[in-house]
Amino acid sequence: MASKPSIPKGTRDFSPAEVAKRQYIIQIIKSNFEKFGFQPIETPSFENSETLMGKYGEEGDRLIFKILNSGDYLAKANANHLENKDSTRLTASISEKALRYDLTVPFARYVVQHQNDIEFPFKRYQIQPVWRADRPQKGRFREFFQCDADVVGSKSLWQEVELVQLYDTVFTALGLEGVTIKINNRKILSGIAEVIGASDKLIDFTVALDKLDKIGEDGVKKEMIEKGISEDAITKVQPLFNFTGTISEKIYQLSVLLADSEEGMKGVEELRFICDNVTELGLSTAILDLDVTLARGLNYYTGAIFEVAPPKQVAMGSIGGGGRYDDLTGIFGLKNMSGVGISFGLDRIYLVVEELNLFPDTVTATSKALFINYGEKEAFYAMKAIKELRNSGTKVELYPDNAKVARQFQHADKRNIPFAVIVGDQEMASNTFSLKNLITGEQVSLDFEGLKKALL
């Protein structure tokens, strides 16, 4: 007996209605990417392993899906590694390719590889799936789409201002009011570590601080002490645990705290420029907030850091994020190519829009009418009308088989098709169509122009 088919954990099938909703979100994101001047590119679903490995830290490397070499992949495997079951070293000899983990590193590879054909500054967007061998949970999948927009070849902070506006424009178009765009700066985190005498513990310090909203002040202090950060240093950072006020007030507090750090003050000035200009230009529905505990992507972010939280009534992780990277292409040999980018989390955005019931009814609209099939002559008569209706942009279809009429009406009902078009001997003789409203039951006889008008 054949086993029941299944799909890998962390992946999903999508129904027609779900695909329609996803495409609705993608289309809004895509149209706004283009409105802001971003151009589309695509990269392969898998890259050479050396392109990806070592770019995301030790944890990221573990989450990369490796692809076994074709053919007898063990033939060239190192015998010692195989015998000792050294999986880390063995993998390098039996897997030369891997599924992409994100779109950022492949983009950096693309820029370096095509640098002579690119006009800089280069504004690109990319909407493609990525894969991570993560533990599946709500809003976290092993296969998911990323929707990225990046600018490379410019250090101008106006790009950060525009990216905040882009977030606001997209989420406003989706009806997601009250989205919070959190902003911080990598230089500020470095500056704080410097002024408290913990520069050598920057990663430990920021990782712990990033957990403030999850484990609270005491939990963060406990973790910092466990990581070797002195109690004196923790005392100096105490203001961060009660960091409140307007953005201007927060920036002032940071300028006082970081007065002795050149790096930290650079971060303060960058934040001030971005936040002041965003505030002056205004946002439609999003809220900009300076979150000094925000510490993402420390392996490559060098300036502004972004993270987007959904409206407060939805329990969901971040639905977007990004930041400034001064030398991401340097990992492939192209130095001093500054860039900044953001990403929209399509799958989480879908869940939030669904939970808030913000999808328009028209998104999942199916065919406007089903032509009932009474036989070959009637079907041909119907198909001539169907062709004209489709040419005018109306979604209509013919039931393919000359089945029982009740079965055809049942099919229309299950598909949520609102109208049925009946074509029999009488209609063909009078060159008309009978249009039945399947919601009200009302039926009228119309010529083709009347039918066309009724189905608009």
Short mmCIF file of C-alpha atoms in Angstrom, two decimals:
data_model
loop_
_atom_site.label_atom_id
_atom_site.label_comp_id
_atom_site.label_asym_id
_atom_site.label_seq_id
_atom_site.Cartn_x
_atom_site.Cartn_y
_atom_site.Cartn_z
CA MET A 1 0.00 0.00 0.00
CA ALA A 2 1.39 3.41 -0.99
CA SER A 3 2.33 5.67 1.90
CA LYS A 4 0.43 8.89 2.40
CA PRO A 5 2.25 11.77 0.65
CA SER A 6 3.65 14.59 2.78
CA ILE A 7 5.89 17.64 2.54
CA PRO A 8 8.99 18.52 4.61
CA LYS A 9 8.44 20.30 7.92
CA GLY A 10 8.66 24.06 7.59
CA THR A 11 7.31 24.09 4.02
CA ARG A 12 3.77 24.66 2.80
CA ASP A 13 1.38 24.11 -0.06
CA PHE A 14 -0.69 27.16 -1.02
CA SER A 15 -4.29 27.03 -2.18
CA PRO A 16 -5.55 29.29 -5.01
CA ALA A 17 -6.98 31.72 -2.42
CA GLU A 18 -3.72 31.80 -0.47
CA VAL A 19 -1.66 32.36 -3.62
CA ALA A 20 -3.98 35.21 -4.63
CA LYS A 21 -3.46 36.86 -1.23
CA ARG A 22 0.31 36.41 -1.39
CA GLN A 23 0.40 37.88 -4.88
CA TYR A 24 -1.67 40.82 -3.66
CA ILE A 25 1.00 41.61 -1.03
CA ILE A 26 3.85 41.02 -3.48
CA GLN A 27 2.26 43.30 -6.07
CA ILE A 28 1.93 46.16 -3.55
CA ILE A 29 5.55 45.71 -2.45
CA LYS A 30 6.79 45.40 -6.04
CA SER A 31 4.89 48.44 -7.34
CA ASN A 32 6.26 50.59 -4.53
CA PHE A 33 9.81 49.29 -5.03
CA GLU A 34 9.55 50.48 -8.62
CA LYS A 35 7.90 53.75 -7.59
CA PHE A 36 10.99 54.45 -5.46
CA GLY A 37 13.32 53.71 -8.39
CA PHE A 38 14.44 50.16 -7.56
CA GLN A 39 15.14 47.74 -10.43
CA PRO A 40 14.50 43.98 -10.33
CA ILE A 41 17.15 41.26 -10.44
CA GLU A 42 17.04 37.51 -9.79
CA THR A 43 19.79 35.14 -8.64
CA PRO A 44 19.95 31.31 -8.64
CA SER A 45 18.18 29.40 -5.88
CA PHE A 46 21.50 27.75 -5.01
CA GLU A 47 25.01 29.17 -4.88
CA ASN A 48 28.49 27.75 -4.58
CA SER A 49 29.00 26.81 -0.93
CA GLU A 50 32.02 29.10 -0.62
CA THR A 51 29.76 32.05 -1.55
CA LEU A 52 27.50 31.45 1.45
CA MET A 53 29.56 29.72 4.14
CA GLY A 54 31.19 31.96 6.74
CA LYS A 55 29.02 34.97 5.91
CA TYR A 56 26.35 34.52 8.61
CA GLY A 57 28.36 33.46 11.63
CA GLU A 58 28.59 29.98 13.13
CA GLU A 59 24.85 29.72 13.80
CA GLY A 60 23.97 30.81 10.28
CA ASP A 61 26.34 28.25 8.75
CA ARG A 62 24.51 25.49 10.62
CA LEU A 63 21.20 26.63 9.13
CA ILE A 64 22.33 26.53 5.51
CA PHE A 65 20.88 23.66 3.47
CA LYS A 66 23.76 21.88 1.71
CA ILE A 67 23.29 20.11 -1.63
CA LEU A 68 25.09 16.78 -2.15
CA ASN A 69 27.36 16.60 -5.17
CA SER A 70 25.95 14.73 -8.17
CA GLY A 71 26.84 11.10 -8.78
CA ASP A 72 29.01 9.13 -6.34
CA TYR A 73 29.57 11.99 -3.92
CA LEU A 74 31.50 9.78 -1.47
CA ALA A 75 34.14 8.85 -4.06
CA LYS A 76 36.11 12.05 -3.42
CA ALA A 77 35.37 12.23 0.30
CA ASN A 78 38.28 12.40 2.71
CA ALA A 79 38.64 8.89 4.15
CA ASN A 80 39.79 10.13 7.57
CA HIS A 81 36.89 12.55 7.91
CA LEU A 82 34.50 9.79 6.86
CA GLU A 83 35.95 7.25 9.27
CA ASN A 84 35.99 9.74 12.16
CA LYS A 85 32.44 10.87 11.35
CA ASP A 86 33.70 14.47 11.20
CA SER A 87 30.57 15.87 9.54
CA THR A 88 31.78 19.49 9.43
CA ARG A 89 34.94 18.70 7.44
CA LEU A 90 33.29 15.91 5.46
CA THR A 91 30.56 18.23 4.19
CA ALA A 92 33.09 20.42 2.39
CA SER A 93 34.18 17.49 0.22
CA ILE A 94 30.76 16.06 -0.61
CA SER A 95 28.77 19.28 -1.02
CA GLU A 96 29.95 22.11 -3.28
CA LYS A 97 26.62 23.96 -3.48
CA ALA A 98 23.97 25.17 -1.06
CA LEU A 99 20.49 26.73 -1.11
CA ARG A 100 20.65 30.47 -0.55
CA TYR A 101 20.12 31.53 3.08
CA ASP A 102 19.08 35.08 2.24
CA LEU A 103 19.13 37.49 -0.71
CA THR A 104 21.78 39.87 0.64
CA VAL A 105 24.94 37.78 0.19
CA PRO A 106 23.89 36.59 -3.30
CA PHE A 107 23.27 40.27 -4.12
CA ALA A 108 26.77 41.18 -2.96
CA ARG A 109 28.13 38.39 -5.18
CA TYR A 110 26.01 39.70 -8.08
CA VAL A 111 27.35 43.26 -7.68
CA VAL A 112 30.97 42.08 -7.68
CA GLN A 113 30.47 39.73 -10.61
CA HIS A 114 28.61 42.31 -12.73
CA GLN A 115 30.30 45.50 -11.48
CA ASN A 116 31.38 46.56 -14.99
CA ASP A 117 27.78 46.44 -16.25
CA ILE A 118 26.14 48.20 -13.29
CA GLU A 119 25.46 51.94 -13.09
CA PHE A 120 26.16 53.08 -9.53
CA PRO A 121 24.45 53.98 -7.27
CA PHE A 122 22.54 50.78 -8.02
CA LYS A 123 19.05 50.40 -6.60
CA ARG A 124 17.87 46.81 -6.83
CA TYR A 125 14.92 44.85 -5.57
CA GLN A 126 14.58 41.10 -5.39
CA ILE A 127 11.56 38.94 -4.50
CA GLN A 128 12.52 35.27 -4.29
CA PRO A 129 12.42 32.30 -1.89
CA VAL A 130 15.20 31.48 0.57
CA TRP A 131 15.83 28.41 2.73
CA ARG A 132 16.96 27.91 6.32
CA ALA A 133 17.28 24.68 8.31
CA ASP A 134 15.55 26.35 11.25
CA ARG A 135 13.12 24.92 13.80
CA PRO A 136 9.66 25.59 12.34
CA GLN A 137 7.21 27.61 14.45
CA LYS A 138 4.53 30.24 13.94
CA GLY A 139 5.79 32.79 11.45
CA ARG A 140 9.08 30.91 10.95
CA PHE A 141 9.49 28.51 8.05
CA ARG A 142 12.28 26.60 6.35
CA GLU A 143 11.26 27.89 2.95
CA PHE A 144 10.02 31.45 2.70
CA PHE A 145 10.08 34.51 0.48
CA GLN A 146 12.14 37.63 1.08
CA CYS A 147 11.35 40.94 -0.57
CA ASP A 148 14.52 43.04 -0.49
CA ALA A 149 15.40 46.54 -1.64
CA ASP A 150 19.03 47.73 -1.51
CA VAL A 151 21.11 50.66 -2.69
CA VAL A 152 24.85 50.17 -3.22
CA GLY A 153 27.44 52.73 -4.23
CA SER A 154 26.25 55.62 -2.06
CA LYS A 155 26.97 56.64 1.52
CA SER A 156 24.22 59.27 1.54
CA LEU A 157 21.90 59.04 4.55
CA TRP A 158 19.04 60.20 2.33
CA GLN A 159 18.84 56.55 1.32
CA GLU A 160 17.94 55.61 4.91
CA VAL A 161 15.32 58.37 4.95
CA GLU A 162 13.81 56.98 1.74
CA LEU A 163 13.80 53.41 3.04
CA VAL A 164 11.81 54.49 6.10
CA GLN A 165 9.35 56.19 3.75
CA LEU A 166 9.23 53.04 1.61
CA TYR A 167 8.27 50.95 4.63
CA ASP A 168 5.58 53.47 5.53
CA THR A 169 4.20 53.59 1.97
CA VAL A 170 3.94 49.80 1.63
CA PHE A 171 2.37 49.15 5.02
CA THR A 172 -0.07 52.01 4.53
CA ALA A 173 -1.12 50.52 1.16
CA LEU A 174 -1.70 47.17 2.92
CA GLY A 175 -3.89 48.84 5.55
CA LEU A 176 -1.44 47.99 8.34
CA GLU A 177 -1.72 51.10 10.48
CA GLY A 178 0.38 51.46 13.61
CA VAL A 179 3.41 49.54 12.35
CA THR A 180 6.53 50.57 14.32
CA ILE A 181 9.79 51.12 12.44
CA LYS A 182 12.51 50.71 15.05
CA ILE A 183 15.87 52.32 14.30
CA ASN A 184 19.28 52.17 15.93
CA ASN A 185 22.89 52.52 14.78
CA ARG A 186 25.74 50.05 14.99
CA LYS A 187 28.16 52.88 15.86
CA ILE A 188 26.05 53.71 18.92
CA LEU A 189 26.31 50.14 20.17
CA SER A 190 30.09 50.24 19.63
CA GLY A 191 30.23 53.61 21.39
CA ILE A 192 28.32 52.35 24.41
CA ALA A 193 30.61 49.33 24.70
CA GLU A 194 33.57 51.70 24.47
CA VAL A 195 32.48 54.16 27.16
CA ILE A 196 31.70 51.37 29.65
CA GLY A 197 35.04 49.71 28.96
CA ALA A 198 33.61 46.61 27.29
CA SER A 199 34.70 47.02 23.65
CA ASP A 200 36.16 43.51 23.69
CA LYS A 201 32.72 42.23 24.75
CA LEU A 202 30.71 44.11 22.11
CA ILE A 203 28.87 41.06 20.75
CA ASP A 204 28.09 39.65 24.21
CA PHE A 205 26.96 43.07 25.40
CA THR A 206 24.66 43.79 22.47
CA VAL A 207 23.18 40.29 22.30
CA ALA A 208 22.24 40.55 25.98
CA LEU A 209 20.88 44.10 25.60
CA ASP A 210 18.78 42.97 22.63
CA LYS A 211 16.89 40.62 24.99
CA LEU A 212 15.66 43.42 27.29
CA ASP A 213 12.01 43.14 26.21
CA LYS A 214 12.10 39.35 26.61
CA ILE A 215 14.00 38.70 29.87
CA GLY A 216 13.81 42.12 31.55
CA GLU A 217 16.47 44.27 33.18
CA ASP A 218 17.54 41.70 35.77
CA GLY A 219 17.83 38.98 33.16
CA VAL A 220 19.98 41.17 30.91
CA LYS A 221 22.29 42.15 33.79
CA LYS A 222 22.64 38.51 34.83
CA GLU A 223 23.59 37.47 31.29
CA MET A 224 26.10 40.32 30.99
CA ILE A 225 27.81 39.28 34.24
CA GLU A 226 27.92 35.66 33.04
CA LYS A 227 29.62 36.87 29.87
CA GLY A 228 32.34 38.63 31.85
CA ILE A 229 31.05 42.20 31.72
CA SER A 230 31.91 43.98 34.98
CA GLU A 231 29.33 45.32 37.41
CA ASP A 232 30.94 48.76 37.06
CA ALA A 233 30.30 48.66 33.31
CA ILE A 234 26.70 47.59 33.89
CA THR A 235 26.22 50.51 36.28
CA LYS A 236 27.40 52.92 33.58
CA VAL A 237 24.88 51.48 31.11
CA GLN A 238 21.99 51.76 33.60
CA PRO A 239 20.29 54.67 31.70
CA LEU A 240 19.61 52.31 28.79
CA PHE A 241 17.29 50.17 30.90
CA ASN A 242 14.89 53.10 31.30
CA PHE A 243 15.40 54.73 27.93
CA THR A 244 12.20 56.68 27.29
CA GLY A 245 10.99 59.92 25.76
CA THR A 246 10.63 61.35 22.26
CA ILE A 247 13.21 60.57 19.59
CA SER A 248 14.81 63.99 20.14
CA GLU A 249 15.02 63.37 23.88
CA LYS A 250 16.53 59.93 23.33
CA ILE A 251 19.13 61.34 20.93
CA TYR A 252 20.05 63.99 23.53
CA GLN A 253 20.44 61.30 26.22
CA LEU A 254 22.70 59.33 23.89
CA SER A 255 24.80 62.40 23.09
CA VAL A 256 25.44 62.83 26.82
CA LEU A 257 26.19 59.15 27.39
CA LEU A 258 28.50 58.92 24.36
CA ALA A 259 30.23 62.31 24.64
CA ASP A 260 33.63 60.63 25.07
CA SER A 261 33.24 58.22 22.15
CA GLU A 262 34.06 59.49 18.66
CA GLU A 263 32.47 56.41 17.09
CA GLY A 264 29.37 56.72 19.26
CA MET A 265 28.89 60.40 18.41
CA LYS A 266 29.09 59.59 14.69
CA GLY A 267 26.20 57.22 15.26
CA VAL A 268 24.27 59.90 17.16
CA GLU A 269 24.70 62.39 14.30
CA GLU A 270 23.63 59.82 11.71
CA LEU A 271 20.52 58.99 13.74
CA ARG A 272 19.75 62.67 14.22
CA PHE A 273 19.93 63.30 10.45
CA ILE A 274 17.67 60.37 9.57
CA CYS A 275 15.11 60.90 12.33
CA ASP A 276 14.90 64.68 11.92
CA ASN A 277 14.31 64.43 8.18
CA VAL A 278 11.80 61.60 8.47
CA THR A 279 9.92 63.61 11.09
CA GLU A 280 9.94 66.76 8.96
CA LEU A 281 8.78 64.91 5.84
CA GLY A 282 6.18 62.99 7.83
CA LEU A 283 4.91 59.41 7.74
CA SER A 284 1.39 58.31 6.75
CA THR A 285 0.60 55.58 9.26
CA ALA A 286 3.88 54.09 10.52
CA ILE A 287 5.57 55.10 13.78
CA LEU A 288 9.33 55.74 13.91
CA ASP A 289 10.98 54.80 17.21
CA LEU A 290 14.59 54.91 18.36
CA ASP A 291 15.31 51.58 20.07
CA VAL A 292 18.81 51.56 21.52
CA THR A 293 18.53 47.85 22.40
CA LEU A 294 18.09 46.89 18.75
CA ALA A 295 21.12 44.86 17.65
CA ARG A 296 20.68 42.78 14.52
CA GLY A 297 23.15 41.59 11.89
CA LEU A 298 26.24 42.76 13.77
CA ASN A 299 28.39 40.66 11.46
CA TYR A 300 27.87 43.09 8.59
CA TYR A 301 25.78 46.12 9.57
CA THR A 302 27.94 49.20 10.17
CA GLY A 303 25.46 52.10 10.45
CA ALA A 304 21.69 52.40 10.74
CA ILE A 305 19.79 49.27 11.79
CA PHE A 306 16.05 48.81 11.12
CA GLU A 307 13.47 46.40 12.47
CA VAL A 308 9.72 46.59 11.86
CA ALA A 309 7.17 45.47 14.45
CA PRO A 310 3.52 44.78 13.48
CA PRO A 311 0.59 46.65 15.05
CA LYS A 312 0.46 46.05 18.79
CA GLN A 313 -2.76 44.00 18.63
CA VAL A 314 -0.94 41.20 16.75
CA ALA A 315 1.40 38.80 18.56
CA MET A 316 4.07 38.36 15.91
CA GLY A 317 7.81 38.86 15.56
CA SER A 318 9.38 41.42 13.25
CA ILE A 319 7.88 41.77 9.76
CA GLY A 320 10.83 43.58 8.24
CA GLY A 321 14.38 44.69 8.90
CA GLY A 322 17.65 45.86 7.42
CA GLY A 323 20.45 48.33 7.75
CA ARG A 324 23.60 50.01 6.41
CA TYR A 325 26.64 47.92 5.48
CA ASP A 326 29.82 49.74 4.48
CA ASP A 327 31.77 46.87 2.96
CA LEU A 328 29.56 43.84 2.30
CA THR A 329 31.01 43.36 -1.20
CA GLY A 330 34.46 43.32 0.40
CA ILE A 331 33.90 39.64 1.21
CA PHE A 332 34.17 39.06 -2.54
CA GLY A 333 37.06 41.43 -3.17
CA LEU A 334 35.28 44.69 -4.05
CA LYS A 335 36.26 47.15 -1.32
CA ASN A 336 34.59 50.38 -0.17
CA MET A 337 31.20 49.70 -1.74
CA SER A 338 28.77 51.06 0.83
CA GLY A 339 25.18 49.96 0.77
CA VAL A 340 21.94 50.01 2.70
CA GLY A 341 18.90 47.81 2.39
CA ILE A 342 15.65 46.60 3.90
CA SER A 343 13.59 43.46 3.67
CA PHE A 344 9.87 42.74 3.92
CA GLY A 345 8.91 39.43 5.56
CA LEU A 346 6.19 38.28 3.15
CA ASP A 347 5.05 35.25 5.16
CA ARG A 348 4.71 37.12 8.45
CA ILE A 349 3.06 40.09 6.73
CA TYR A 350 0.54 37.64 5.25
CA LEU A 351 -0.28 36.25 8.71
CA VAL A 352 -0.69 39.76 10.16
CA VAL A 353 -2.93 40.99 7.30
CA GLU A 354 -4.99 37.80 7.57
CA GLU A 355 -5.37 38.09 11.37
CA LEU A 356 -6.52 41.69 11.03
CA ASN A 357 -8.90 40.74 8.19
CA LEU A 358 -7.40 43.36 5.86
CA PHE A 359 -7.48 41.46 2.58
CA PRO A 360 -10.03 43.02 0.19
CA ASP A 361 -12.76 40.64 -0.98
CA THR A 362 -11.70 41.24 -4.57
CA VAL A 363 -8.30 39.63 -3.94
CA THR A 364 -9.67 36.10 -4.04
CA ALA A 365 -12.32 36.84 -6.67
CA THR A 366 -12.70 33.94 -9.09
CA SER A 367 -14.31 33.92 -12.54
CA LYS A 368 -17.21 36.33 -12.91
CA ALA A 369 -19.40 33.82 -14.74
CA LEU A 370 -19.56 30.14 -15.63
CA PHE A 371 -21.09 29.26 -19.03
CA ILE A 372 -23.19 26.13 -18.64
CA ASN A 373 -22.31 23.40 -21.16
CA TYR A 374 -25.39 21.91 -22.88
CA GLY A 375 -23.51 20.24 -25.77
CA GLU A 376 -21.12 20.83 -28.66
CA LYS A 377 -23.21 23.43 -30.58
CA GLU A 378 -24.08 25.34 -27.42
CA ALA A 379 -20.46 25.22 -26.22
CA PHE A 380 -19.17 26.66 -29.52
CA TYR A 381 -21.77 29.47 -29.35
CA ALA A 382 -20.68 30.14 -25.76
CA MET A 383 -16.97 30.08 -26.63
CA LYS A 384 -17.38 32.87 -29.17
CA ALA A 385 -18.87 35.07 -26.43
CA ILE A 386 -16.25 33.91 -23.91
CA LYS A 387 -13.44 34.96 -26.27
CA GLU A 388 -14.89 38.45 -26.65
CA LEU A 389 -15.49 38.83 -22.92
CA ARG A 390 -11.92 37.77 -22.10
CA ASN A 391 -10.58 40.22 -24.67
CA SER A 392 -12.43 42.97 -22.82
CA GLY A 393 -10.82 41.89 -19.54
CA THR A 394 -13.68 39.90 -17.96
CA LYS A 395 -12.83 36.60 -16.25
CA VAL A 396 -15.24 33.94 -17.52
CA GLU A 397 -15.06 30.21 -18.27
CA LEU A 398 -16.96 27.33 -19.83
CA TYR A 399 -17.69 24.17 -17.88
CA PRO A 400 -15.66 21.70 -19.97
CA ASP A 401 -18.01 18.70 -19.92
CA ASN A 402 -21.63 18.23 -20.95
CA ALA A 403 -22.46 17.07 -17.42
CA LYS A 404 -25.72 17.23 -15.53
CA VAL A 405 -26.81 20.86 -15.20
CA ALA A 406 -27.18 20.49 -11.43
CA ARG A 407 -23.55 19.37 -11.22
CA GLN A 408 -22.42 22.42 -13.20
CA PHE A 409 -24.35 24.82 -10.96
CA GLN A 410 -22.90 23.05 -7.92
CA HIS A 411 -19.40 23.59 -9.36
CA ALA A 412 -20.07 27.33 -9.74
CA ASP A 413 -21.32 27.50 -6.15
CA LYS A 414 -18.23 25.76 -4.74
CA ARG A 415 -15.99 28.09 -6.75
CA ASN A 416 -17.89 31.16 -5.51
CA ILE A 417 -18.65 32.17 -9.10
CA PRO A 418 -21.50 34.72 -8.83
CA PHE A 419 -23.14 34.26 -12.27
CA ALA A 420 -24.09 31.44 -14.63
CA VAL A 421 -24.67 32.00 -18.33
CA ILE A 422 -27.22 29.66 -19.92
CA VAL A 423 -27.11 28.99 -23.64
CA GLY A 424 -29.73 26.64 -25.15
CA ASP A 425 -31.65 26.34 -28.42
CA GLN A 426 -33.85 29.32 -27.53
CA GLU A 427 -30.88 31.60 -26.77
CA MET A 428 -29.01 30.61 -29.93
CA ALA A 429 -32.13 31.17 -32.07
CA SER A 430 -32.61 34.69 -30.69
CA ASN A 431 -28.84 35.45 -30.47
CA THR A 432 -29.14 36.11 -26.73
CA PHE A 433 -27.83 34.80 -23.39
CA SER A 434 -29.64 34.00 -20.16
CA LEU A 435 -27.72 35.41 -17.19
CA LYS A 436 -28.52 33.96 -13.78
CA ASN A 437 -27.44 35.63 -10.56
CA LEU A 438 -26.45 32.68 -8.35
CA ILE A 439 -26.78 34.73 -5.18
CA THR A 440 -30.29 36.18 -5.69
CA GLY A 441 -31.59 33.61 -8.18
CA GLU A 442 -32.68 36.38 -10.58
CA GLN A 443 -32.42 35.49 -14.30
CA VAL A 444 -32.54 37.86 -17.29
CA SER A 445 -32.20 37.53 -21.07
CA LEU A 446 -29.57 39.78 -22.69
CA ASP A 447 -27.87 40.35 -26.01
CA PHE A 448 -24.08 40.21 -26.04
CA GLU A 449 -23.58 43.92 -25.29
CA GLY A 450 -26.00 43.65 -22.37
CA LEU A 451 -24.15 40.57 -21.08
CA LYS A 452 -20.82 42.34 -21.41
CA LYS A 453 -22.12 45.33 -19.46
CA ALA A 454 -23.68 43.13 -16.75
CA LEU A 455 -20.41 41.29 -16.13
CA LEU A 456 -18.19 44.36 -15.89
#
